[in-house]
């Protein structure tokens, strides 16, 4: 990161935040890569290691081979990881009342663990925090599932031996309607929309900044690589989220002195 060149943009973004009425943060995989969570689409990411065609909801339900593949992936994703400075920075901006909603494509629960209240978060693709039995609808926290995983390749519901599924959105499944509705509402209500760590490639999630722009919001993009919406943003920073967000928080605090 070229700190000097970015200095002006930190201050510009801080100014936008302080003068905003309804700032919304939108995050993708890039906010969590510094926590050690592998990205799905980057080279060396999840889809380089797993055959994406084996993953969809109907084959998960009907094929034990597909369930085995899914559980290998869940194992990879359930490794213990911690929030990084980007997550803590976003949580701090929420605590200061400057960010009113956090929309995320991530399923890692790291925003909540960094201190963002549940009611401010919209997890568009669900979360690995809980698993549900598709037969008896019992819910199990990830901790409990991790214990079962130690002795079973494909864990089953301890009650009824039904299929267990994490509360995440699978390929071929639609996004949770109420969460999507809240995300659209907040995007349209925003006057400042800050994208962090998303290449804006996955729809319908990537519609959110478009809704925000259409409603007259300013767009800020913080991502390691360029995105298709960079040209429409008021400020763009191509750097790691964990380096940028703490700088912006510092600028914001300097202003509110
Ligand atoms: Zn069950």
Coordinates of C-alpha atoms in Angstrom, one line a residue, residues 13-225:
X13 CA -13.7 8.6 3.2
X14 CA -13.7 9.6 6.9
X15 CA -15.3 12.9 5.9
X16 CA -18.0 11.0 3.9
X17 CA -18.7 8.8 6.9
X18 CA -18.9 11.6 9.4
X19 CA -21.4 13.6 7.2
X20 CA -23.4 10.5 6.2
X21 CA -27.0 9.9 7.5
X22 CA -27.2 6.1 6.6
X23 CA -23.9 4.6 5.8
X24 CA -23.9 0.9 4.8
X25 CA -20.9 -1.4 4.7
X26 CA -20.9 -4.3 2.2
X27 CA -18.3 -7.0 2.6
X28 CA -17.0 -10.0 0.6
X29 CA -14.3 -12.6 1.0
X30 CA -11.5 -10.0 0.9
X31 CA -12.4 -8.8 4.4
X32 CA -11.7 -12.3 5.7
X33 CA -8.7 -13.5 3.7
X34 CA -6.4 -11.8 6.3
X35 CA -8.0 -14.0 8.9
X36 CA -6.9 -17.1 7.0
X37 CA -10.2 -17.9 5.3
X38 CA -9.5 -19.1 1.8
X39 CA -11.2 -17.1 -0.9
X40 CA -13.5 -19.1 -3.2
X41 CA -12.7 -17.6 -6.6
X42 CA -9.1 -16.4 -6.5
X43 CA -6.3 -18.6 -7.9
X44 CA -5.4 -21.1 -5.2
X45 CA -8.9 -20.5 -3.6
X46 CA -11.6 -23.0 -2.7
X47 CA -12.7 -23.7 -6.3
X48 CA -9.2 -24.6 -7.3
X49 CA -9.2 -27.3 -4.7
X50 CA -12.8 -28.5 -5.0
X51 CA -14.8 -29.5 -8.1
X52 CA -17.5 -26.8 -8.1
X53 CA -19.8 -28.9 -10.3
X54 CA -20.2 -31.4 -7.4
X55 CA -21.8 -28.6 -5.3
X56 CA -25.5 -27.9 -5.5
X57 CA -28.4 -28.4 -3.3
X58 CA -30.3 -31.1 -5.1
X59 CA -27.3 -33.3 -5.4
X60 CA -26.6 -32.7 -1.7
X61 CA -30.0 -34.0 -0.9
X62 CA -29.9 -37.0 -3.2
X63 CA -26.3 -38.2 -3.5
X64 CA -24.1 -39.5 -0.6
X65 CA -21.1 -38.8 -2.9
X66 CA -22.1 -35.1 -3.1
X67 CA -22.7 -35.0 0.7
X68 CA -19.2 -36.3 1.3
X69 CA -17.7 -33.6 -1.0
X70 CA -19.7 -30.9 0.9
X71 CA -18.5 -32.1 4.3
X72 CA -14.9 -32.0 3.1
X73 CA -15.5 -28.4 2.2
X74 CA -17.3 -27.6 5.6
X75 CA -14.2 -29.1 7.4
X76 CA -12.0 -26.7 5.4
X77 CA -14.2 -23.7 6.3
X78 CA -14.7 -24.6 9.9
X79 CA -11.1 -24.1 11.0
X80 CA -10.8 -21.8 13.9
X81 CA -10.1 -18.3 12.7
X82 CA -10.2 -14.9 14.4
X83 CA -11.5 -11.5 13.2
X84 CA -8.8 -9.2 11.8
X85 CA -8.3 -5.4 12.0
X86 CA -10.8 -4.9 9.2
X87 CA -13.6 -6.6 11.1
X88 CA -12.7 -4.7 14.3
X89 CA -12.6 -1.4 12.4
X90 CA -16.1 -2.0 10.9
X91 CA -17.4 -3.0 14.4
X92 CA -15.9 0.3 15.8
X93 CA -17.7 2.3 13.1
X94 CA -20.9 0.6 14.1
X95 CA -20.3 1.3 17.7
X96 CA -19.7 5.0 16.9
X97 CA -23.1 5.0 15.2
X98 CA -21.5 5.9 11.8
X99 CA -22.4 2.6 10.1
X100 CA -26.1 1.6 10.2
X101 CA -26.0 -1.8 8.5
X102 CA -23.5 -4.4 7.4
X103 CA -24.4 -6.6 4.4
X104 CA -22.0 -9.5 3.9
X105 CA -21.5 -12.3 1.4
X106 CA -19.4 -14.1 3.9
X107 CA -20.5 -17.1 6.0
X108 CA -17.8 -16.9 8.6
X109 CA -19.6 -15.0 11.4
X110 CA -16.4 -12.9 11.9
X111 CA -18.3 -9.5 11.9
X112 CA -20.4 -10.6 14.9
X113 CA -17.4 -12.0 16.6
X114 CA -15.6 -8.6 16.2
X115 CA -18.6 -7.0 17.9
X116 CA -21.1 -5.9 15.2
X117 CA -24.5 -6.5 16.8
X118 CA -26.6 -9.2 15.1
X119 CA -29.4 -6.8 14.3
X120 CA -27.1 -4.7 12.1
X121 CA -25.9 -7.7 10.0
X122 CA -27.4 -9.2 6.9
X123 CA -25.7 -12.4 5.9
X124 CA -26.8 -12.8 2.3
X125 CA -25.4 -16.3 2.0
X126 CA -26.2 -17.5 5.5
X127 CA -23.7 -18.6 8.1
X128 CA -21.7 -21.7 9.2
X129 CA -22.6 -20.8 12.8
X130 CA -25.5 -23.3 13.0
X131 CA -26.5 -26.5 11.3
X132 CA -30.1 -27.7 10.9
X133 CA -31.4 -31.2 10.6
X134 CA -33.5 -31.4 7.4
X135 CA -35.8 -34.1 8.9
X136 CA -36.5 -33.0 12.5
X137 CA -35.4 -29.4 12.2
X138 CA -33.2 -29.6 15.3
X139 CA -30.4 -26.9 15.3
X140 CA -26.8 -27.5 16.3
X141 CA -24.1 -25.0 16.9
X142 CA -20.8 -25.4 15.0
X143 CA -19.0 -26.5 18.2
X144 CA -21.3 -29.5 18.6
X145 CA -20.9 -30.3 14.9
X146 CA -17.1 -30.2 15.2
X147 CA -17.3 -32.9 17.9
X148 CA -19.5 -35.1 15.7
X149 CA -17.2 -34.5 12.7
X150 CA -14.3 -36.1 14.6
X151 CA -15.9 -39.5 14.4
X152 CA -18.0 -39.3 11.2
X153 CA -17.1 -38.4 7.6
X154 CA -20.6 -37.2 7.0
X155 CA -22.3 -36.3 10.3
X156 CA -25.9 -37.1 10.8
X157 CA -28.5 -35.7 13.2
X158 CA -27.9 -37.3 16.6
X159 CA -31.6 -37.3 17.2
X160 CA -33.0 -38.8 14.0
X161 CA -30.1 -39.5 11.7
X162 CA -31.4 -37.0 9.3
X163 CA -29.3 -35.0 6.9
X164 CA -27.5 -32.1 8.6
X165 CA -27.0 -28.9 6.6
X166 CA -25.2 -25.7 7.6
X167 CA -27.5 -22.6 7.5
X168 CA -25.7 -21.4 4.4
X169 CA -27.1 -20.8 0.9
X170 CA -26.1 -23.6 -1.4
X171 CA -25.8 -23.4 -5.2
X172 CA -29.4 -23.9 -6.6
X173 CA -31.0 -22.5 -3.4
X174 CA -32.5 -19.0 -3.3
X175 CA -31.2 -16.4 -0.8
X176 CA -33.1 -16.0 2.4
X177 CA -36.0 -13.7 1.5
X178 CA -36.2 -11.6 4.6
X179 CA -32.4 -11.0 4.7
X180 CA -32.4 -10.1 1.0
X181 CA -35.3 -7.7 1.6
X182 CA -33.5 -6.0 4.5
X183 CA -30.3 -5.7 2.4
X184 CA -32.1 -4.1 -0.5
X185 CA -34.0 -1.8 1.8
X186 CA -30.7 -0.6 3.5
X187 CA -28.9 -0.3 0.2
X188 CA -31.7 1.9 -1.2
X189 CA -31.8 3.9 2.0
X190 CA -28.1 4.5 2.1
X191 CA -26.4 7.8 1.3
X192 CA -22.9 6.2 1.6
X193 CA -22.2 2.7 0.5
X194 CA -18.8 1.2 1.3
X195 CA -17.7 -2.0 -0.4
X196 CA -14.9 -3.8 1.4
X197 CA -13.2 -6.9 -0.1
X198 CA -15.6 -7.8 -2.8
X199 CA -14.9 -8.0 -6.5
X200 CA -18.7 -7.5 -7.0
X201 CA -18.9 -10.5 -9.3
X202 CA -21.6 -12.6 -7.6
X203 CA -25.2 -11.7 -8.1
X204 CA -27.7 -10.9 -6.6
X205 CA -25.3 -9.7 -3.9
X206 CA -23.6 -7.4 -6.4
X207 CA -26.9 -5.6 -7.1
X208 CA -26.7 -3.9 -3.7
X209 CA -24.2 -1.1 -4.7
X210 CA -26.2 -0.6 -7.9
X211 CA -29.3 0.0 -5.8
X212 CA -27.4 2.4 -3.6
X213 CA -26.0 4.4 -6.6
X214 CA -29.5 4.5 -8.1
X215 CA -30.8 6.1 -4.9
X216 CA -28.1 8.7 -5.0
X217 CA -25.6 7.3 -2.5
X218 CA -21.9 7.9 -2.8
X219 CA -19.9 4.7 -3.4
X220 CA -16.6 3.8 -1.9
X221 CA -14.7 0.7 -2.9
X222 CA -11.8 -0.8 -0.9
X223 CA -10.6 -4.0 -2.6
X224 CA -7.2 -5.5 -3.5
X225 CA -8.1 -5.7 -7.2

